[in-house]
mmCIF file of C-alpha atoms and ligand atoms in Angstrom:
data_model
loop_
_atom_site.group_PDB
_atom_site.id
_atom_site.type_symbol
_atom_site.label_atom_id
_atom_site.label_comp_id
_atom_site.label_asym_id
_atom_site.label_seq_id
_atom_site.Cartn_x
_atom_site.Cartn_y
_atom_site.Cartn_z
ATOM 1 C CA MET Y 19 -52.218 -32.158 50.296
ATOM 2 C CA ALA Y 20 -50.371 -29.114 48.956
ATOM 3 C CA SER Y 21 -47.773 -27.458 51.366
ATOM 4 C CA PRO Y 22 -48.451 -23.839 52.011
ATOM 5 C CA ALA Y 23 -45.040 -23.053 49.791
ATOM 6 C CA GLU Y 24 -46.620 -25.034 47.369
ATOM 7 C CA ARG Y 25 -50.270 -22.798 47.485
ATOM 8 C CA LEU Y 26 -48.215 -19.687 47.627
ATOM 9 C CA MET Y 27 -47.001 -20.530 43.938
ATOM 10 C CA HIS Y 28 -50.080 -20.541 42.461
ATOM 11 C CA ASN Y 29 -51.437 -17.382 44.077
ATOM 12 C CA ARG Y 30 -51.078 -14.448 40.956
ATOM 13 C CA VAL Y 31 -50.238 -11.684 43.325
ATOM 14 C CA PHE Y 32 -47.418 -13.570 44.850
ATOM 15 C CA SER Y 33 -45.852 -14.448 41.462
ATOM 16 C CA GLN Y 34 -45.570 -11.030 41.096
ATOM 17 C CA LEU Y 35 -43.940 -10.013 44.318
ATOM 18 C CA TYR Y 36 -41.463 -13.274 44.154
ATOM 19 C CA GLU Y 37 -38.797 -12.217 42.173
ATOM 20 C CA ARG Y 38 -38.015 -8.523 42.962
ATOM 21 C CA ALA Y 39 -39.335 -9.034 47.099
ATOM 22 C CA TRP Y 40 -39.245 -12.498 48.202
ATOM 23 C CA ARG Y 41 -37.063 -14.117 46.363
ATOM 24 C CA PRO Y 42 -33.609 -11.763 46.894
ATOM 25 C CA VAL Y 43 -34.331 -12.058 50.825
ATOM 26 C CA PHE Y 44 -34.911 -15.658 50.407
ATOM 27 C CA THR Y 45 -31.629 -16.650 48.310
ATOM 28 C CA ARG Y 46 -29.765 -14.294 51.217
ATOM 29 C CA GLY Y 47 -31.398 -16.442 53.462
ATOM 30 C CA PHE Y 48 -29.783 -19.756 52.490
ATOM 31 C CA SER Y 49 -26.363 -18.168 53.345
ATOM 32 C CA LEU Y 50 -27.305 -17.901 57.009
ATOM 33 C CA GLY Y 51 -26.278 -14.712 57.233
ATOM 34 C CA GLY Y 52 -23.519 -14.320 55.235
ATOM 35 C CA SER Y 53 -23.888 -13.942 50.799
ATOM 36 C CA SER Y 54 -22.239 -16.730 49.436
ATOM 37 C CA THR Y 55 -25.449 -17.889 47.820
ATOM 38 C CA LEU Y 56 -25.728 -14.453 46.081
ATOM 39 C CA THR Y 57 -21.990 -14.697 45.118
ATOM 40 C CA TYR Y 58 -22.804 -18.082 43.610
ATOM 41 C CA ASP Y 59 -26.215 -16.798 42.372
ATOM 42 C CA ARG Y 60 -24.370 -13.624 40.240
ATOM 43 C CA ALA Y 61 -21.309 -16.352 39.209
ATOM 44 C CA LEU Y 62 -24.430 -18.611 37.559
ATOM 45 C CA ARG Y 63 -25.909 -15.921 35.619
ATOM 46 C CA ALA Y 64 -22.810 -14.867 34.309
ATOM 47 C CA TYR Y 65 -22.271 -18.568 33.407
ATOM 48 C CA LEU Y 66 -25.927 -18.525 31.657
ATOM 49 C CA VAL Y 67 -25.249 -15.366 29.920
ATOM 50 C CA ARG Y 68 -22.425 -16.277 27.822
ATOM 51 C CA PRO Y 69 -22.485 -16.973 24.240
ATOM 52 C CA GLY Y 70 -23.330 -20.192 22.214
ATOM 53 C CA GLU Y 71 -26.227 -22.212 20.046
ATOM 54 C CA ARG Y 72 -27.567 -24.122 23.283
ATOM 55 C CA SER Y 73 -31.312 -25.330 24.100
ATOM 56 C CA VAL Y 74 -32.067 -24.613 27.639
ATOM 57 C CA LEU Y 75 -34.549 -25.817 29.542
ATOM 58 C CA ASP Y 76 -35.472 -24.323 32.563
ATOM 59 C CA ILE Y 77 -37.455 -26.531 34.879
ATOM 60 C CA ALA Y 78 -39.830 -24.802 37.689
ATOM 61 C CA CYS Y 79 -38.613 -21.289 35.731
ATOM 62 C CA GLY Y 80 -41.451 -19.549 38.332
ATOM 63 C CA PRO Y 81 -41.453 -15.822 36.981
ATOM 64 C CA GLY Y 82 -38.097 -16.442 34.553
ATOM 65 C CA ASN Y 83 -36.424 -14.810 36.664
ATOM 66 C CA TYR Y 84 -33.404 -17.021 35.003
ATOM 67 C CA ALA Y 85 -34.818 -16.449 31.568
ATOM 68 C CA GLN Y 86 -32.913 -13.345 30.343
ATOM 69 C CA ASP Y 87 -30.208 -14.435 31.386
ATOM 70 C CA ALA Y 88 -30.269 -17.590 29.862
ATOM 71 C CA ALA Y 89 -31.857 -16.612 26.952
ATOM 72 C CA ARG Y 90 -29.581 -13.081 26.207
ATOM 73 C CA GLY Y 91 -26.396 -15.132 25.156
ATOM 74 C CA LEU Y 92 -27.869 -17.861 22.793
ATOM 75 C CA THR Y 93 -26.740 -17.814 19.292
ATOM 76 C CA GLY Y 94 -27.408 -19.459 15.911
ATOM 77 C CA ASP Y 95 -30.635 -21.975 16.868
ATOM 78 C CA GLY Y 96 -30.447 -21.873 20.166
ATOM 79 C CA VAL Y 97 -33.380 -21.731 22.589
ATOM 80 C CA TYR Y 98 -34.735 -21.080 25.740
ATOM 81 C CA VAL Y 99 -37.728 -22.906 27.339
ATOM 82 C CA GLY Y 100 -38.867 -22.186 31.099
ATOM 83 C CA LEU Y 101 -41.599 -25.041 32.268
ATOM 84 C CA ASP Y 102 -43.515 -24.725 35.411
ATOM 85 C CA TYR Y 103 -46.864 -25.804 36.271
ATOM 86 C CA SER Y 104 -47.951 -22.584 37.852
ATOM 87 C CA GLN Y 105 -50.297 -20.544 35.339
ATOM 88 C CA ALA Y 106 -49.680 -17.545 37.847
ATOM 89 C CA MET Y 107 -45.875 -17.872 37.518
ATOM 90 C CA LEU Y 108 -46.143 -18.381 33.595
ATOM 91 C CA THR Y 109 -48.173 -15.408 33.097
ATOM 92 C CA GLN Y 110 -45.746 -13.382 35.274
ATOM 93 C CA ALA Y 111 -42.754 -14.831 33.184
ATOM 94 C CA ALA Y 112 -44.243 -13.803 30.141
ATOM 95 C CA THR Y 113 -44.730 -10.197 31.154
ATOM 96 C CA ALA Y 114 -41.565 -9.450 33.601
ATOM 97 C CA ASN Y 115 -39.652 -11.543 31.091
ATOM 98 C CA PRO Y 116 -40.373 -11.634 27.699
ATOM 99 C CA ILE Y 117 -37.597 -13.968 25.287
ATOM 100 C CA GLU Y 118 -37.490 -13.561 21.820
ATOM 101 C CA ARG Y 119 -35.732 -16.985 21.399
ATOM 102 C CA GLY Y 120 -38.269 -19.619 22.817
ATOM 103 C CA CYS Y 121 -40.944 -19.799 25.646
ATOM 104 C CA PHE Y 122 -42.672 -20.532 28.357
ATOM 105 C CA VAL Y 123 -44.728 -23.817 28.607
ATOM 106 C CA ARG Y 124 -47.199 -25.423 31.303
ATOM 107 C CA GLY Y 125 -45.904 -28.889 32.322
ATOM 108 C CA ASP Y 126 -45.057 -30.655 35.597
ATOM 109 C CA ALA Y 127 -41.232 -31.712 36.030
ATOM 110 C CA HIS Y 128 -42.108 -35.492 36.787
ATOM 111 C CA HIS Y 129 -43.257 -35.679 33.115
ATOM 112 C CA LEU Y 130 -40.889 -33.387 30.729
ATOM 113 C CA PRO Y 131 -43.130 -33.562 27.826
ATOM 114 C CA PHE Y 132 -39.711 -33.429 25.453
ATOM 115 C CA ALA Y 133 -37.840 -36.268 23.769
ATOM 116 C CA SER Y 134 -35.001 -37.826 25.368
ATOM 117 C CA GLU Y 135 -31.016 -36.121 24.732
ATOM 118 C CA SER Y 136 -33.159 -32.979 23.384
ATOM 119 C CA PHE Y 137 -31.324 -30.165 25.854
ATOM 120 C CA ASP Y 138 -27.568 -28.732 26.057
ATOM 121 C CA THR Y 139 -28.426 -27.167 30.038
ATOM 122 C CA VAL Y 140 -31.141 -27.908 32.178
ATOM 123 C CA THR Y 141 -31.893 -26.271 34.964
ATOM 124 C CA CYS Y 142 -33.718 -26.674 38.022
ATOM 125 C CA LEU Y 143 -33.314 -23.468 40.628
ATOM 126 C CA ALA Y 144 -35.174 -22.983 43.970
ATOM 127 C CA ALA Y 145 -37.520 -25.939 43.489
ATOM 128 C CA LEU Y 146 -36.848 -29.153 44.091
ATOM 129 C CA TYR Y 147 -37.222 -28.156 48.230
ATOM 130 C CA LEU Y 148 -41.074 -27.179 47.101
ATOM 131 C CA ILE Y 149 -41.354 -30.435 45.174
ATOM 132 C CA PRO Y 150 -43.279 -33.081 47.226
ATOM 133 C CA ASP Y 151 -41.514 -36.282 45.513
ATOM 134 C CA PRO Y 152 -38.490 -34.712 44.232
ATOM 135 C CA LEU Y 153 -35.712 -37.604 43.368
ATOM 136 C CA PRO Y 154 -37.794 -38.881 40.256
ATOM 137 C CA VAL Y 155 -37.529 -34.911 39.190
ATOM 138 C CA LEU Y 156 -33.716 -35.519 38.590
ATOM 139 C CA ASP Y 157 -34.391 -38.580 36.756
ATOM 140 C CA GLU Y 158 -35.903 -36.436 34.251
ATOM 141 C CA MET Y 159 -33.234 -34.063 33.810
ATOM 142 C CA ALA Y 160 -31.220 -36.548 33.496
ATOM 143 C CA ARG Y 161 -33.696 -38.196 30.541
ATOM 144 C CA VAL Y 162 -33.695 -35.099 28.676
ATOM 145 C CA VAL Y 163 -30.289 -33.564 29.077
ATOM 146 C CA ALA Y 164 -28.004 -34.344 25.551
ATOM 147 C CA PRO Y 165 -25.286 -36.329 25.291
ATOM 148 C CA GLY Y 166 -22.011 -33.283 26.226
ATOM 149 C CA GLY Y 167 -25.299 -31.158 28.221
ATOM 150 C CA GLU Y 168 -25.291 -30.315 31.635
ATOM 151 C CA LEU Y 169 -27.873 -29.983 34.364
ATOM 152 C CA ILE Y 170 -27.398 -27.074 36.887
ATOM 153 C CA ILE Y 171 -29.510 -27.680 40.496
ATOM 154 C CA PHE Y 172 -29.692 -25.301 43.153
ATOM 155 C CA THR Y 173 -31.574 -26.363 46.087
ATOM 156 C CA SER Y 174 -31.409 -26.667 49.848
ATOM 157 C CA VAL Y 175 -29.188 -29.092 52.201
ATOM 158 C CA ARG Y 176 -29.477 -29.938 55.784
ATOM 159 C CA ALA Y 177 -26.104 -28.534 56.377
ATOM 160 C CA SER Y 178 -25.217 -28.877 60.472
ATOM 161 C CA VAL Y 179 -27.270 -25.790 61.971
ATOM 162 C CA ALA Y 180 -30.075 -27.151 59.865
ATOM 163 C CA ALA Y 181 -30.102 -30.004 62.359
ATOM 164 C CA LEU Y 182 -31.332 -28.071 65.075
ATOM 165 C CA PRO Y 183 -34.772 -28.743 65.911
ATOM 166 C CA GLY Y 184 -35.936 -24.864 64.804
ATOM 167 C CA ALA Y 185 -34.861 -25.165 60.990
ATOM 168 C CA ALA Y 186 -36.369 -28.455 60.868
ATOM 169 C CA ALA Y 187 -39.245 -27.421 62.430
ATOM 170 C CA LEU Y 188 -39.307 -24.201 60.149
ATOM 171 C CA ALA Y 189 -39.098 -26.604 57.289
ATOM 172 C CA GLY Y 190 -41.689 -28.620 58.379
ATOM 173 C CA LEU Y 191 -44.189 -26.037 58.588
ATOM 174 C CA THR Y 192 -43.428 -24.779 55.233
ATOM 175 C CA GLY Y 193 -43.498 -27.500 53.232
ATOM 176 C CA LEU Y 194 -39.858 -27.011 52.643
ATOM 177 C CA ARG Y 195 -37.413 -30.122 52.427
ATOM 178 C CA LEU Y 196 -34.112 -30.084 53.497
ATOM 179 C CA PHE Y 197 -32.270 -32.488 51.498
ATOM 180 C CA GLY Y 198 -29.886 -34.677 53.089
ATOM 181 C CA ARG Y 199 -25.547 -33.740 51.544
ATOM 182 C CA THR Y 200 -25.296 -36.515 49.144
ATOM 183 C CA GLU Y 201 -28.931 -37.461 48.550
ATOM 184 C CA LEU Y 202 -28.952 -35.753 45.210
ATOM 185 C CA LEU Y 203 -25.549 -36.826 44.252
ATOM 186 C CA THR Y 204 -26.867 -40.536 44.789
ATOM 187 C CA ARG Y 205 -29.744 -40.224 42.684
ATOM 188 C CA LEU Y 206 -27.706 -38.501 39.866
ATOM 189 C CA ALA Y 207 -24.818 -41.296 40.188
ATOM 190 C CA ALA Y 208 -27.883 -43.845 38.788
ATOM 191 C CA HIS Y 209 -27.532 -41.941 35.746
ATOM 192 C CA GLU Y 210 -23.557 -42.179 34.999
ATOM 193 C CA LEU Y 211 -22.896 -38.330 34.812
ATOM 194 C CA THR Y 212 -19.885 -36.667 34.875
ATOM 195 C CA GLN Y 213 -17.812 -34.379 36.498
ATOM 196 C CA VAL Y 214 -20.510 -33.634 39.141
ATOM 197 C CA GLU Y 215 -19.683 -31.030 41.808
ATOM 198 C CA GLN Y 216 -21.298 -29.652 44.658
ATOM 199 C CA THR Y 217 -21.170 -26.284 46.362
ATOM 200 C CA ILE Y 218 -22.705 -25.854 49.466
ATOM 201 C CA THR Y 219 -23.504 -22.258 50.822
ATOM 202 C CA GLY Y 220 -25.265 -22.436 54.215
ATOM 203 C CA VAL Y 221 -28.506 -24.488 54.258
ATOM 204 C CA GLY Y 222 -28.084 -24.221 50.098
ATOM 205 C CA GLN Y 223 -26.521 -26.291 47.844
ATOM 206 C CA TYR Y 224 -25.240 -25.616 43.699
ATOM 207 C CA VAL Y 225 -25.168 -29.131 41.726
ATOM 208 C CA HIS Y 226 -23.338 -29.083 38.678
ATOM 209 C CA ALA Y 227 -23.130 -32.092 36.145
ATOM 210 C CA ARG Y 228 -22.655 -33.623 33.157
ATOM 211 C CA LYS Y 229 -23.943 -36.349 30.872
ATOM 212 C CA PRO Y 230 -21.066 -37.882 28.934
ATOM 213 C CA LEU Y 231 -20.308 -37.731 25.091
ATOM 214 C CA ARG Y 232 -20.870 -40.963 23.668
HETATM 215 C C1 SAM O 7 -39.171 -20.670 44.273
HETATM 216 S S1 SAM O 7 -40.020 -20.522 42.728
HETATM 217 C C2 SAM O 7 -38.011 -20.728 41.440
HETATM 218 C C3 SAM O 7 -38.225 -20.111 40.396
HETATM 219 C C4 SAM O 7 -37.332 -19.942 39.839
HETATM 220 N N1 SAM O 7 -36.824 -21.068 39.717
HETATM 221 C C5 SAM O 7 -36.132 -18.898 40.587
HETATM 222 O O1 SAM O 7 -35.399 -19.463 41.006
HETATM 223 O O2 SAM O 7 -36.607 -18.158 41.037
HETATM 224 C C6 SAM O 7 -40.212 -22.679 42.787
HETATM 225 C C7 SAM O 7 -41.375 -22.956 41.479
HETATM 226 O O3 SAM O 7 -41.244 -24.425 40.940
HETATM 227 C C8 SAM O 7 -42.622 -24.265 40.503
HETATM 228 N N2 SAM O 7 -43.233 -26.197 40.606
HETATM 229 C C9 SAM O 7 -43.440 -26.760 41.970
HETATM 230 N N3 SAM O 7 -43.580 -27.763 41.824
HETATM 231 C C10 SAM O 7 -43.378 -27.971 40.180
HETATM 232 C C11 SAM O 7 -43.679 -28.954 39.598
HETATM 233 N N4 SAM O 7 -44.259 -30.495 39.867
HETATM 234 N N5 SAM O 7 -43.415 -28.671 38.070
HETATM 235 C C12 SAM O 7 -43.641 -27.827 37.516
HETATM 236 N N6 SAM O 7 -43.103 -27.147 38.740
HETATM 237 C C13 SAM O 7 -43.305 -26.639 39.671
HETATM 238 C C14 SAM O 7 -43.476 -23.547 41.321
HETATM 239 O O4 SAM O 7 -44.875 -23.571 40.263
HETATM 240 C C15 SAM O 7 -42.548 -22.385 41.239
HETATM 241 O O5 SAM O 7 -42.756 -21.297 40.004
#
């Protein structure tokens, strides 16, 4: 059965409110009252917007929160593809964040409809904690990223304060998962990625990793 948070993602009104109202508050919440997640988020956006001829896959793109930043700097044959399984989110993405170089597609992050090693940048931001079986999504990300390409993930982490019963209970009620500190890294290690960096911001974590060139 879908969790409350999962059901919300298919709601048309929520998809319209998400980007401007929910997401900024939620992003700040990951820092546990601080602003480290917002600061990292700004740095991530500045990184995504850098000029280059890249193919970018944004898994669970939602209403296209990062689409403009990820697509704006693309040059040559660079392309952005946003993938999500919620029609409501995709409709909002196409309306609020139209992009010239690329498209939004409906699909399941567990079964990416793309050839292996076909993207230079593969992101999955603020989504893994909603997905009931999230670790196979990392395998799919590792499969579709090209040699020399990068994975960028933002999700939750079980920091010490999150071990408190209240945080665990809230996570349980909403269906949001709190990942163990090494859970993602362990799964990614099976794919022999290099330069794996984890940055923890409160109960949020950013992971950046590369597939080695052959
Ligand atoms: C909280 S939103 C995040 C949207 C965006 N990435 C952001 O950072 O603002 C999570 C998104 O994950 C999508 N999602 C959840 N499970 C998915 C799956 N199995 N395959 C594709 N998308 C999924 C939901 O539809 C929702 O749009």
